[in-house]
Coordinates of C-alpha atoms in Angstrom, one line a residue:
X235 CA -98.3 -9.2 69.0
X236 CA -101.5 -10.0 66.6
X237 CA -102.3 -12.8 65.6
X238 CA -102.3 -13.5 62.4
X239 CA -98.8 -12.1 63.1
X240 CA -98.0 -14.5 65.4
X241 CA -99.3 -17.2 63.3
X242 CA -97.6 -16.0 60.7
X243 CA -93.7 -16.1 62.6
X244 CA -94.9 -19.5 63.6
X245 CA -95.6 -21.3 60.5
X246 CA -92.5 -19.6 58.4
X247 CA -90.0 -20.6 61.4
X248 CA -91.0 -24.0 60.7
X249 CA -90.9 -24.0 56.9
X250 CA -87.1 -22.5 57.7
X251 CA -86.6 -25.2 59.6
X252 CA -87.1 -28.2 57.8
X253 CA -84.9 -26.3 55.5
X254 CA -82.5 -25.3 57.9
X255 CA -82.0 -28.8 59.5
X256 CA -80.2 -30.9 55.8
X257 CA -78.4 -27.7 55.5
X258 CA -76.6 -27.6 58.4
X259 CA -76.1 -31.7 58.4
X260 CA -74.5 -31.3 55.1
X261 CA -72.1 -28.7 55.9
X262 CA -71.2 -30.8 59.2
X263 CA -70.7 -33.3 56.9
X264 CA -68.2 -31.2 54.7
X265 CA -66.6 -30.3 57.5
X266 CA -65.7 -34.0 58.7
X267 CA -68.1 -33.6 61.9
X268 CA -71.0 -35.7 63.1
X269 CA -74.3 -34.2 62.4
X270 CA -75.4 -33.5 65.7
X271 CA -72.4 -30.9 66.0
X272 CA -74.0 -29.3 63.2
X273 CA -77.5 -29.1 64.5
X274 CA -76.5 -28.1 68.1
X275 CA -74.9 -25.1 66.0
X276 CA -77.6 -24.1 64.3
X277 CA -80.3 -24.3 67.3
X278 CA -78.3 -22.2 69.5
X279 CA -77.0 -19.9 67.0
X280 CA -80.5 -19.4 65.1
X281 CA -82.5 -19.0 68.6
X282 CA -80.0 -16.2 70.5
X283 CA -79.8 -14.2 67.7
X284 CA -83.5 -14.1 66.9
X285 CA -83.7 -13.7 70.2
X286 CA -81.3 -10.7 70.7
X287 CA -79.7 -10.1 67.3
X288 CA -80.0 -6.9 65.9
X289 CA -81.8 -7.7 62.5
X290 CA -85.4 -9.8 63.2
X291 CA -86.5 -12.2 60.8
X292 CA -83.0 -13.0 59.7
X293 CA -82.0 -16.6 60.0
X294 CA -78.5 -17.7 61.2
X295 CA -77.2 -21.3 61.7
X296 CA -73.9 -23.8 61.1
X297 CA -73.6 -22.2 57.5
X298 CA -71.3 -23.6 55.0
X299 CA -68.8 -20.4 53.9
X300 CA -68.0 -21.3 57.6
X301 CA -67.8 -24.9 57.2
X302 CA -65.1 -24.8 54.6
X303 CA -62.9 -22.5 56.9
X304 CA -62.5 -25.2 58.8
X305 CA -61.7 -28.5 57.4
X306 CA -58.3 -28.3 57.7
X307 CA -58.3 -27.8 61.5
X308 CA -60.3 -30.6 62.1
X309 CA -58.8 -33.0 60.0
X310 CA -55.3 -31.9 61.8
X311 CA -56.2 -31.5 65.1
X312 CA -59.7 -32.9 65.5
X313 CA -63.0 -31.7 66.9
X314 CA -62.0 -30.2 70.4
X315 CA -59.4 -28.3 68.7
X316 CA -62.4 -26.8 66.5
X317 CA -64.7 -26.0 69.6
X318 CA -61.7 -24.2 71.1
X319 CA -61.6 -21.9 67.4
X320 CA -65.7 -21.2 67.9
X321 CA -65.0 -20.2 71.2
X322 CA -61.9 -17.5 69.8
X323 CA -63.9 -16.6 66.7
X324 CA -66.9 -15.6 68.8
X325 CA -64.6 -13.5 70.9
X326 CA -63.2 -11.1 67.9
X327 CA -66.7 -11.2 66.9
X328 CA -68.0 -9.5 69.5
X329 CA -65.2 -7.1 69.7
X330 CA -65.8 -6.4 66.2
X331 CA -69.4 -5.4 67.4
X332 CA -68.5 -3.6 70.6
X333 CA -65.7 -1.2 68.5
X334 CA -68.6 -0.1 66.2
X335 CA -67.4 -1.5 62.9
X336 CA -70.1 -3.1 61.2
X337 CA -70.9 0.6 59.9
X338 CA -67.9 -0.7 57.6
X339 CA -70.0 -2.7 55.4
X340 CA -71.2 0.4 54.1
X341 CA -68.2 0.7 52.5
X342 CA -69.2 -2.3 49.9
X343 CA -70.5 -0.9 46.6
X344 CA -73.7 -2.5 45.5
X345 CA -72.4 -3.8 42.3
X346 CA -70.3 -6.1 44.9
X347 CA -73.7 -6.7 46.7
X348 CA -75.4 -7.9 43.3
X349 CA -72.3 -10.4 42.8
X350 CA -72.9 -11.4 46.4
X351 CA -76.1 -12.4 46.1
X352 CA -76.1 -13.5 42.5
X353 CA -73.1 -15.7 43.3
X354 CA -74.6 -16.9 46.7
X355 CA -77.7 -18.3 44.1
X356 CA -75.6 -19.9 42.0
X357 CA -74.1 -22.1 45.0
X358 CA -77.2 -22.8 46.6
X359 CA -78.3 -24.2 43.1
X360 CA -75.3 -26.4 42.5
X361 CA -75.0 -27.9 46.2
X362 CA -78.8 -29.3 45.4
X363 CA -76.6 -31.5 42.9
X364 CA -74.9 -33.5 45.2
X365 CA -78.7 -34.8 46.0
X366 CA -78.6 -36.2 42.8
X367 CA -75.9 -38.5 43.7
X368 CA -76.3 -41.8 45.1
X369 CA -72.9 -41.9 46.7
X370 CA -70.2 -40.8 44.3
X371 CA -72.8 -41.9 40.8
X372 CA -75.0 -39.9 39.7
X373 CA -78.6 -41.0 39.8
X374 CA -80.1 -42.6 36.4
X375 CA -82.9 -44.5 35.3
X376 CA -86.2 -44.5 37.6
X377 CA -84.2 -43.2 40.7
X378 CA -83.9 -39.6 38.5
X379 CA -86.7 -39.2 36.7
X380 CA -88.6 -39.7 40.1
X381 CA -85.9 -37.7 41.8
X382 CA -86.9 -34.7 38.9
X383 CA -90.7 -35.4 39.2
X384 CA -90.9 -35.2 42.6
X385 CA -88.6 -32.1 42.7
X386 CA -91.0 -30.2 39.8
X387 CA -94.0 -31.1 42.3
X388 CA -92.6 -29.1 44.9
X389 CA -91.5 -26.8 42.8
X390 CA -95.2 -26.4 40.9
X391 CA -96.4 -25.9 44.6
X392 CA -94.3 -23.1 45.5
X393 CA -95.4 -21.3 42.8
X394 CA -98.6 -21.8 42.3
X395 CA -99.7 -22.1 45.8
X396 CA -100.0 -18.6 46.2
X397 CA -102.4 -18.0 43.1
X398 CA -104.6 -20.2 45.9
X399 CA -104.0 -18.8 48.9
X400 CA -101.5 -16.9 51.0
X401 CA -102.7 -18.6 54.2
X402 CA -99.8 -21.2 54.9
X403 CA -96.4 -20.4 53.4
X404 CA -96.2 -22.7 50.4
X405 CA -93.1 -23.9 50.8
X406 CA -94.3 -25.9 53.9
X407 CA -97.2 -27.0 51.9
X408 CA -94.9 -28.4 49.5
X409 CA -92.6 -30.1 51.8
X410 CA -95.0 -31.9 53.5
X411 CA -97.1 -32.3 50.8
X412 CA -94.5 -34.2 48.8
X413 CA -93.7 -36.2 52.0
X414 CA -96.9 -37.7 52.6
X415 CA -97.0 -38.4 49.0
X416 CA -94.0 -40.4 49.2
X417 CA -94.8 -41.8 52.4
X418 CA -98.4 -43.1 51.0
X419 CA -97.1 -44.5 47.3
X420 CA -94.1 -45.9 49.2
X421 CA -92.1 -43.9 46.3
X422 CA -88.2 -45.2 46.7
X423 CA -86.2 -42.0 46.6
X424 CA -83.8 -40.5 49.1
X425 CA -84.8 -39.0 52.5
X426 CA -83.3 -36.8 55.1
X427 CA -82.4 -40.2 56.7
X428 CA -80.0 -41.4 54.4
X429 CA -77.7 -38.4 54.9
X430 CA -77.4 -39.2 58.6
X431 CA -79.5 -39.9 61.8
X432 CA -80.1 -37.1 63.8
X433 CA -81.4 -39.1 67.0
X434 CA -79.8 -37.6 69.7
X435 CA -79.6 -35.8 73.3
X436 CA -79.3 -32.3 75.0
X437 CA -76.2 -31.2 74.7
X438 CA -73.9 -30.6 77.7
X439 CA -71.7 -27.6 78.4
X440 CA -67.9 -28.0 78.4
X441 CA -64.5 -26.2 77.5
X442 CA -63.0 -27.8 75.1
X443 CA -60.8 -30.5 76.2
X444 CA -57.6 -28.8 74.7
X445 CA -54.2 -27.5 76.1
X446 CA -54.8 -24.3 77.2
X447 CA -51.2 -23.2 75.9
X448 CA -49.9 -20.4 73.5
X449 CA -49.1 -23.0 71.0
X450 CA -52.4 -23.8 71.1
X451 CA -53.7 -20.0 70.3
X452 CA -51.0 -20.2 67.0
X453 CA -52.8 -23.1 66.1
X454 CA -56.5 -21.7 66.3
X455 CA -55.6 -18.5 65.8
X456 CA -55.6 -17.8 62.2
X457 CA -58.4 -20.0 61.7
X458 CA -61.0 -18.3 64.3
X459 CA -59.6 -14.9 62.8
X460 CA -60.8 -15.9 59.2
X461 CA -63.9 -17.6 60.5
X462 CA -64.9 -14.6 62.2
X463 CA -64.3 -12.2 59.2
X464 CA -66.5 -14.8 56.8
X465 CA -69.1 -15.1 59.4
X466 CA -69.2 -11.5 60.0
X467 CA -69.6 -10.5 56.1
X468 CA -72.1 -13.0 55.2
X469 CA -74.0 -11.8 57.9
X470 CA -73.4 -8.0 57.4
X471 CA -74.6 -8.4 53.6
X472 CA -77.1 -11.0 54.3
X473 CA -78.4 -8.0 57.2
X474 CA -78.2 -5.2 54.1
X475 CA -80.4 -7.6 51.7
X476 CA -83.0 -8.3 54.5
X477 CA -83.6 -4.2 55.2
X478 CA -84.1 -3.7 51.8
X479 CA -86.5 -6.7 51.4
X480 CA -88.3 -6.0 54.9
X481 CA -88.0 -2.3 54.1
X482 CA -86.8 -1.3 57.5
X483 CA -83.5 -1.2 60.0
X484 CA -80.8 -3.5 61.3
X485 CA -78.3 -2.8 63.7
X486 CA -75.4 -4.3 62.5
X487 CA -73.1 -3.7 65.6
X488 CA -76.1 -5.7 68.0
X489 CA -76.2 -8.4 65.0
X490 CA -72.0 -8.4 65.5
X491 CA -72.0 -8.7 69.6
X492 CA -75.1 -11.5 69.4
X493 CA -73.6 -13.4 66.7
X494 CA -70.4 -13.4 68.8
X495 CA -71.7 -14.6 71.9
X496 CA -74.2 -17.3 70.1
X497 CA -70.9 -18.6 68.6
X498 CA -69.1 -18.8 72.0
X499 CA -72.3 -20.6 73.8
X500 CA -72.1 -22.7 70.6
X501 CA -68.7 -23.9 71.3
X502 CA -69.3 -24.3 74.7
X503 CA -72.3 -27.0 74.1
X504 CA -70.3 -28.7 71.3
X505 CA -71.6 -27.0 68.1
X506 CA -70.1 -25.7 65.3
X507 CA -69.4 -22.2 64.5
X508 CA -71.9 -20.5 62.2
X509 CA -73.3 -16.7 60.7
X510 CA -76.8 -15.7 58.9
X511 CA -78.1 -18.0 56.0
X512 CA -79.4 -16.5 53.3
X513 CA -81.5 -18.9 51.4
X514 CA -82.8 -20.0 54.6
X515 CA -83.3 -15.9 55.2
X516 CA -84.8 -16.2 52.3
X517 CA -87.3 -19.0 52.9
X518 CA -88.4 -17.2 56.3
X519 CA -88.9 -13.9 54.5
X520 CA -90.6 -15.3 51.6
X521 CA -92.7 -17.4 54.0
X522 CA -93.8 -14.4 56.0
X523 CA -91.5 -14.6 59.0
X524 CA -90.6 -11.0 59.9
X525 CA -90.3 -10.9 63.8
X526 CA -88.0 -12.8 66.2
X527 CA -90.6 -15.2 66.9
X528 CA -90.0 -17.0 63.4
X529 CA -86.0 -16.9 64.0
X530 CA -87.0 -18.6 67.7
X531 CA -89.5 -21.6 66.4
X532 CA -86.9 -22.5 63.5
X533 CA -84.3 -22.8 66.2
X534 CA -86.6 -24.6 69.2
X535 CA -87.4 -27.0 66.2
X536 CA -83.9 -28.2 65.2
X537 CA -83.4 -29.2 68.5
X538 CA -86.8 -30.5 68.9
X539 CA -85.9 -32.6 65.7
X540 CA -83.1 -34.2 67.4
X541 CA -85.0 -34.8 70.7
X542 CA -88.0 -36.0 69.7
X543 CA -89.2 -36.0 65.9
X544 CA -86.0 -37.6 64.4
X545 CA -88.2 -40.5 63.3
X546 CA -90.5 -38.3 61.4
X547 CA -88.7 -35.8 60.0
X548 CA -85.5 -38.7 58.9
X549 CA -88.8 -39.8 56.3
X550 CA -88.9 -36.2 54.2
X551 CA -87.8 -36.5 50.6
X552 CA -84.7 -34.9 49.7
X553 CA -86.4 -33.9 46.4
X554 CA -89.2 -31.9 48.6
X555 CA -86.3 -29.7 50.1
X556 CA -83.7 -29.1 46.9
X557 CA -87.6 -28.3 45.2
X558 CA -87.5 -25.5 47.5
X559 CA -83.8 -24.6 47.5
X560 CA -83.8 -24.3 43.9
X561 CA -87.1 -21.9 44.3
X562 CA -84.9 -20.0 46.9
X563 CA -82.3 -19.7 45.0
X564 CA -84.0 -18.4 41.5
X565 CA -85.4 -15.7 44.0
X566 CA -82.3 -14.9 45.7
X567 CA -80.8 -13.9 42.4
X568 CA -80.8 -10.4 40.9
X569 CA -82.0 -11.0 37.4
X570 CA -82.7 -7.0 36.9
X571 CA -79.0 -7.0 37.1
X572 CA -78.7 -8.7 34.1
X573 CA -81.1 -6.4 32.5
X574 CA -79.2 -3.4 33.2
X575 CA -76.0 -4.9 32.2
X576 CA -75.7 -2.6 28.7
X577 CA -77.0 0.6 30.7
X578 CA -74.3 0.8 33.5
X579 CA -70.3 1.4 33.5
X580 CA -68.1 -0.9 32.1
X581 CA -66.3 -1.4 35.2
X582 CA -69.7 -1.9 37.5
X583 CA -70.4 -4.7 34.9
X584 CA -66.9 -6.1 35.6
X585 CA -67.7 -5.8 39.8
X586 CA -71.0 -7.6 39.4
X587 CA -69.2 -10.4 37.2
X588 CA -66.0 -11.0 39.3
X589 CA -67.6 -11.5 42.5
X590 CA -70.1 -13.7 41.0
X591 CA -67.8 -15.7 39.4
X592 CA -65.4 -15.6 42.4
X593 CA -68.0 -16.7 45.1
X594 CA -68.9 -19.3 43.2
X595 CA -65.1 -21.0 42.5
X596 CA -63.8 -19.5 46.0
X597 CA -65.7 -18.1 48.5
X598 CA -67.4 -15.3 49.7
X599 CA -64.7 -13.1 51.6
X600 CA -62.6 -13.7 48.5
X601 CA -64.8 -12.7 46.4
X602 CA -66.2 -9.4 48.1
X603 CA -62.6 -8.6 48.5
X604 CA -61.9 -8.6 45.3
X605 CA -65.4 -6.7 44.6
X606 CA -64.2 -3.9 46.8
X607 CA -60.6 -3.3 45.9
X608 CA -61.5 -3.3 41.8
X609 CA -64.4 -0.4 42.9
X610 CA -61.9 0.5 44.8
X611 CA -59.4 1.4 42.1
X612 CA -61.8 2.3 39.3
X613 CA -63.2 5.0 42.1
X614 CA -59.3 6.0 42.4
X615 CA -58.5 6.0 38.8
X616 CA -61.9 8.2 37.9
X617 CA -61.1 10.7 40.6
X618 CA -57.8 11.0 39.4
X619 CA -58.9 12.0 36.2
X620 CA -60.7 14.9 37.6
X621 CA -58.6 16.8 38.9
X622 CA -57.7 20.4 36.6
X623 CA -56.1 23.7 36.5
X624 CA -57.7 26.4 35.1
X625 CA -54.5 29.4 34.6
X626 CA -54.2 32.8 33.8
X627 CA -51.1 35.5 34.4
X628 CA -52.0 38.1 36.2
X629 CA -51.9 41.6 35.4
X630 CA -48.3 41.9 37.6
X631 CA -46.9 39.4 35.3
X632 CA -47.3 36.3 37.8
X633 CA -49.4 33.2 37.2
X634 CA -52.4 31.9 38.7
X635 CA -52.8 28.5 38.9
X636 CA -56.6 27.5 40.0
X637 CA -57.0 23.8 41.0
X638 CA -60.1 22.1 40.8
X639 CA -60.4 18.2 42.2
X640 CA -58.9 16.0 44.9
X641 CA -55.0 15.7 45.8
X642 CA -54.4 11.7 46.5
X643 CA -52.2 9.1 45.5
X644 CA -53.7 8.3 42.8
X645 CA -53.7 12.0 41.0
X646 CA -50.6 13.6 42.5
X647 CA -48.5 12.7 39.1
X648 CA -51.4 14.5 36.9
X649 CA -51.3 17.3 39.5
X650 CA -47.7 17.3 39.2
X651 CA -47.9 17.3 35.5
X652 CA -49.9 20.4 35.3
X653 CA -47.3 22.5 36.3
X654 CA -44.1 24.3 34.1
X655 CA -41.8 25.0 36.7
X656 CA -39.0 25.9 33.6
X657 CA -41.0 28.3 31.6
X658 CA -43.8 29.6 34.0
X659 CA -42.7 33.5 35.2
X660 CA -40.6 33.7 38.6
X661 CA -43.9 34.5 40.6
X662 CA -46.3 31.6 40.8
X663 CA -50.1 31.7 42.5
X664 CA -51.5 28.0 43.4
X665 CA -55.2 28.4 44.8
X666 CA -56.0 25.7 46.6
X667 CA -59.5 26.9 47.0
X668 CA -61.1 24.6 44.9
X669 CA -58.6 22.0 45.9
X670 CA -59.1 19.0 48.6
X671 CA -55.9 16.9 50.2
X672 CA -56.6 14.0 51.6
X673 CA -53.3 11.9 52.5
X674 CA -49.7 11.9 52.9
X675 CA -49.2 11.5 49.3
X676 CA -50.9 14.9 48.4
X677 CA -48.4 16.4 50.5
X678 CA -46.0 15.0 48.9
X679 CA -46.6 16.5 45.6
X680 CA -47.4 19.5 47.0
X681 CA -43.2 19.4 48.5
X682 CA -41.9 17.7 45.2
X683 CA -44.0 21.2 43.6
X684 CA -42.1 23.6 46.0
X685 CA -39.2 21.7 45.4
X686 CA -39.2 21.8 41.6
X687 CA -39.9 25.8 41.2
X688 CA -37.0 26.3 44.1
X689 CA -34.6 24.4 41.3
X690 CA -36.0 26.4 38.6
X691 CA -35.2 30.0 40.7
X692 CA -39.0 30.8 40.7
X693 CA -41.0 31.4 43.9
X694 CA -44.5 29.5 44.8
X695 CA -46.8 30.5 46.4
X696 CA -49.7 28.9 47.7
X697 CA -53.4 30.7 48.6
X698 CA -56.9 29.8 50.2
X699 CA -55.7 26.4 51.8
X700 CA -58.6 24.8 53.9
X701 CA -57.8 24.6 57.9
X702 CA -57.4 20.7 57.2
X703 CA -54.3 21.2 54.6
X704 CA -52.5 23.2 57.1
X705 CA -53.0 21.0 59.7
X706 CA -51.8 17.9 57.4
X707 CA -49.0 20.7 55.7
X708 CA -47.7 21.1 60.1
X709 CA -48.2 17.3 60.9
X710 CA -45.8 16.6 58.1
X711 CA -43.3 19.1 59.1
X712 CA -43.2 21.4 55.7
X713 CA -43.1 24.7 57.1
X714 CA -41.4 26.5 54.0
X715 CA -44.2 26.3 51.7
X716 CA -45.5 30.7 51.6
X717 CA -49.2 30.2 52.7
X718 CA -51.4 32.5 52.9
X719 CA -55.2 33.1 53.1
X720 CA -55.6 35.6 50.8
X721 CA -55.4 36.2 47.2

């Protein structure tokens, strides 16, 4: 590796973590844990899969969508009961991996990528609010104007920083920066220390002390499955977002299988479950991190944080790090999206909207969900509207009917309606030629058809069906249809 390579993995793997480390206390926090659970997460999580993860420079840790999976379990059952659900949710993550089906995420339209990451700002902004709270009040007087001064310094930093120079990533420069500054004027405002102490030990490997009973599987079940599926899609998206910045490949199925196994070791050594971050993605990216090495030195530093450096690192302003989250998240989001909203289909507008809006009142597997099934009907409903017949009688006196589109469920009443069984002539031609089936329904209609001129006395007959129609025509046991291959 070059150098200035290597120096640049180094320095934006510890900008990510001094963003990394309130993240994940926070979302230990929301999840009822103690902080160290949260941390232990994120170092072992973030160092195997920079390590052997199938997307470098991508930044995973104890991340929040996962967080709130969970808060029911643990305030039912408790902590060991939520180690034993890491350990599970790993485990159908990695057999999501090893069957090959993180190709799947191709399968989500970007209009539901532009919510996803739009959305994903829009929460990143408002959880820097809760920073402006000194327990449930909301800050006022000196504490906030120094809270929004020092948070415009860092802010000012990021930005301008890089008119300067691009030698050091600038959100490090500002975090540090603004923490000396504190630390010299003896500012009072908030630190990482007065969301929780992160003093602490290595952690020790252990199955979790739970009964090992099927009662206990119905009880971790459901919530490992759902963990697993909101880990996996906030990784699988944040993986797509990071080739396009990076302009080159994942592999998502590698990403899948190490993500799995981090989770598993996770839960072993008494740390949360967790999935790739974006703003902290972000902040590597942004910072210059593109190899593993970055992904490695933000993880080694978390725990090196709780070993050693708690003392120092308790003393950084809160208002240094939502400075940079708010940066991060006016970057993460798509404003050209909003730009092209009066140039592109009604109902991509309505995609990009929805799973904005749902991400940031639910959360993310909700609202890709409903992202895909909404493109997923409008596709339907388009390609239903396609399909025609042009028609001609022939010079026998039959009639040719010439289809043009795709037979599925969603078009087999318009195909259906194209037909006039009662007055057509008593020989009818359907030429299939131009004509693609694709499920049961399609047969279906294509019975219902046969059905309907049998009634009527009239004979059908249908031409120039494709190897794949008969196949689908014998699988579903209609062997009275006339086929044939010619005109």
């Amino acid at each position: 590796m070059k150098p200035a390579r290597l120096r640049a993995d180094v320095l934006a793997g510890l900008t990510t973590s001094f963003a990394l480390a309130p993240e994940c206390i926070a979302f230990a926090l929301v999840a009822h844990l103690n902080p160290l659970v949260g941390l232990y997460g994120a170092f072992i999580i973030c160092t195997l899969t920079a390590l052997f993860g199938g997307r470098p420079g991508m930044v995973s840790g104890a991340a929040g969508s996962m967080a709130v999976v969970i808060v029911a379990l643990v305030v039912q059952h408790g902590v060991q009961y939520l180690l034993a659900t890491v350990l599970l949710g790993g485990l159908v993550m990695i057999a999501f991996g090893l069957l090959r089906l993180g190709k799947l995420v191709r399968m989500v339209p970007y209009p539901v990528m532009l919510g996803f990451v739009n959305g994903l700002a829009i929460v990143i902004a408002l959880a820097q609010l809760e920073h402006f709270k000194a327990g449930e009040a909301w800050l006022s007087g000196t504490s906030l104007y120094l809270m929004l001064g020092l948070v415009a310094l860092t802010m000012a930093i990021v930005y301008l920083l890089p008119r300067l120079t691009r030698a050091v990533p600038p959100a490090l420069v500002a975090i540090l920066g603004v923490g000396v500054l504190v630390y010299l004027l003896d500012l009072p405002t908030r630190t990482l220390g007065d969301m929780a102490h992160i003093a602490g030990g290595l952690p020790g490997a252990a199955l979790p002390v739970v009964p090992w009973t099927l009662e206990t599987l119905r009880i971790i079940a459901p919530y490992a499955v759902l963990m697993a599926l909101v880990g996996l899609l906030e990784t699988l998206l944040t993986l797509n977002l990071t080739d396009e910045i990076s302009e080159s490949r994942g592999y998502p199925d590698r990403e899948c299988v190490t993500l799995g196994a981090a989770n598993m070791v996770s839960g072993l050594f008494g740390g949360m479950g967790g999935c790739a971050m974006i703003g902290q993605t972000m902040i590597n990216l942004s910072s210059g991190g593109r190899g593993r090495l970055s992904g490695v030195v933000a993880g080694v530093m978390i725990l090196l944080f709780v070993l050693f450096l708690s003392p120092l690192i308790e003393r950084i302003p809160l208002a240094a790090l939502v400075g940079v989250m708010f940066v991060v998240a006016q970057q993460t989001f798509a404003w050209a999206s909003l730009r092209v909203l009066n140039r592109v289909p009604f109902h991509d507008v309505l995609v990009i909207l929805a799973v904005t809006v749902i991400t940031v009142f639910t959360d993310l597997a909700t609202a890709v969900l409903c992202g895909i099934v909404i493109a997923a009907l409008n596709f339907a409903w388009q390609h239903a509207r396609e399909l025609y017949a042009d028609t001609h009688v022939e010079a026998d006196g039959s009639k040719l009917y010439l289809l043009h589109g795709t037979l599925f469920f969603a078009s087999t009443t318009p195909f259906l309606n194209l037909f006039d069984p009662a007055n057509d002539p008593p020989q009818v031609t359907l030429d299939c030629r131009h004509l693609s089936f694709v499920d049961y329904s399609a047969i279906a209609a294509l019975k219902t058809l046969r059905e309907r001129y049998a009634k009527a006395g009239k004979h059908l007959r249908v031409v120039h069906l494709s190897e794949r129609c008969k196949h689908l025509l014998r699988r579903a046991g209609i062997q009275h249809v006339e086929v044939s291959a010619g005109q």
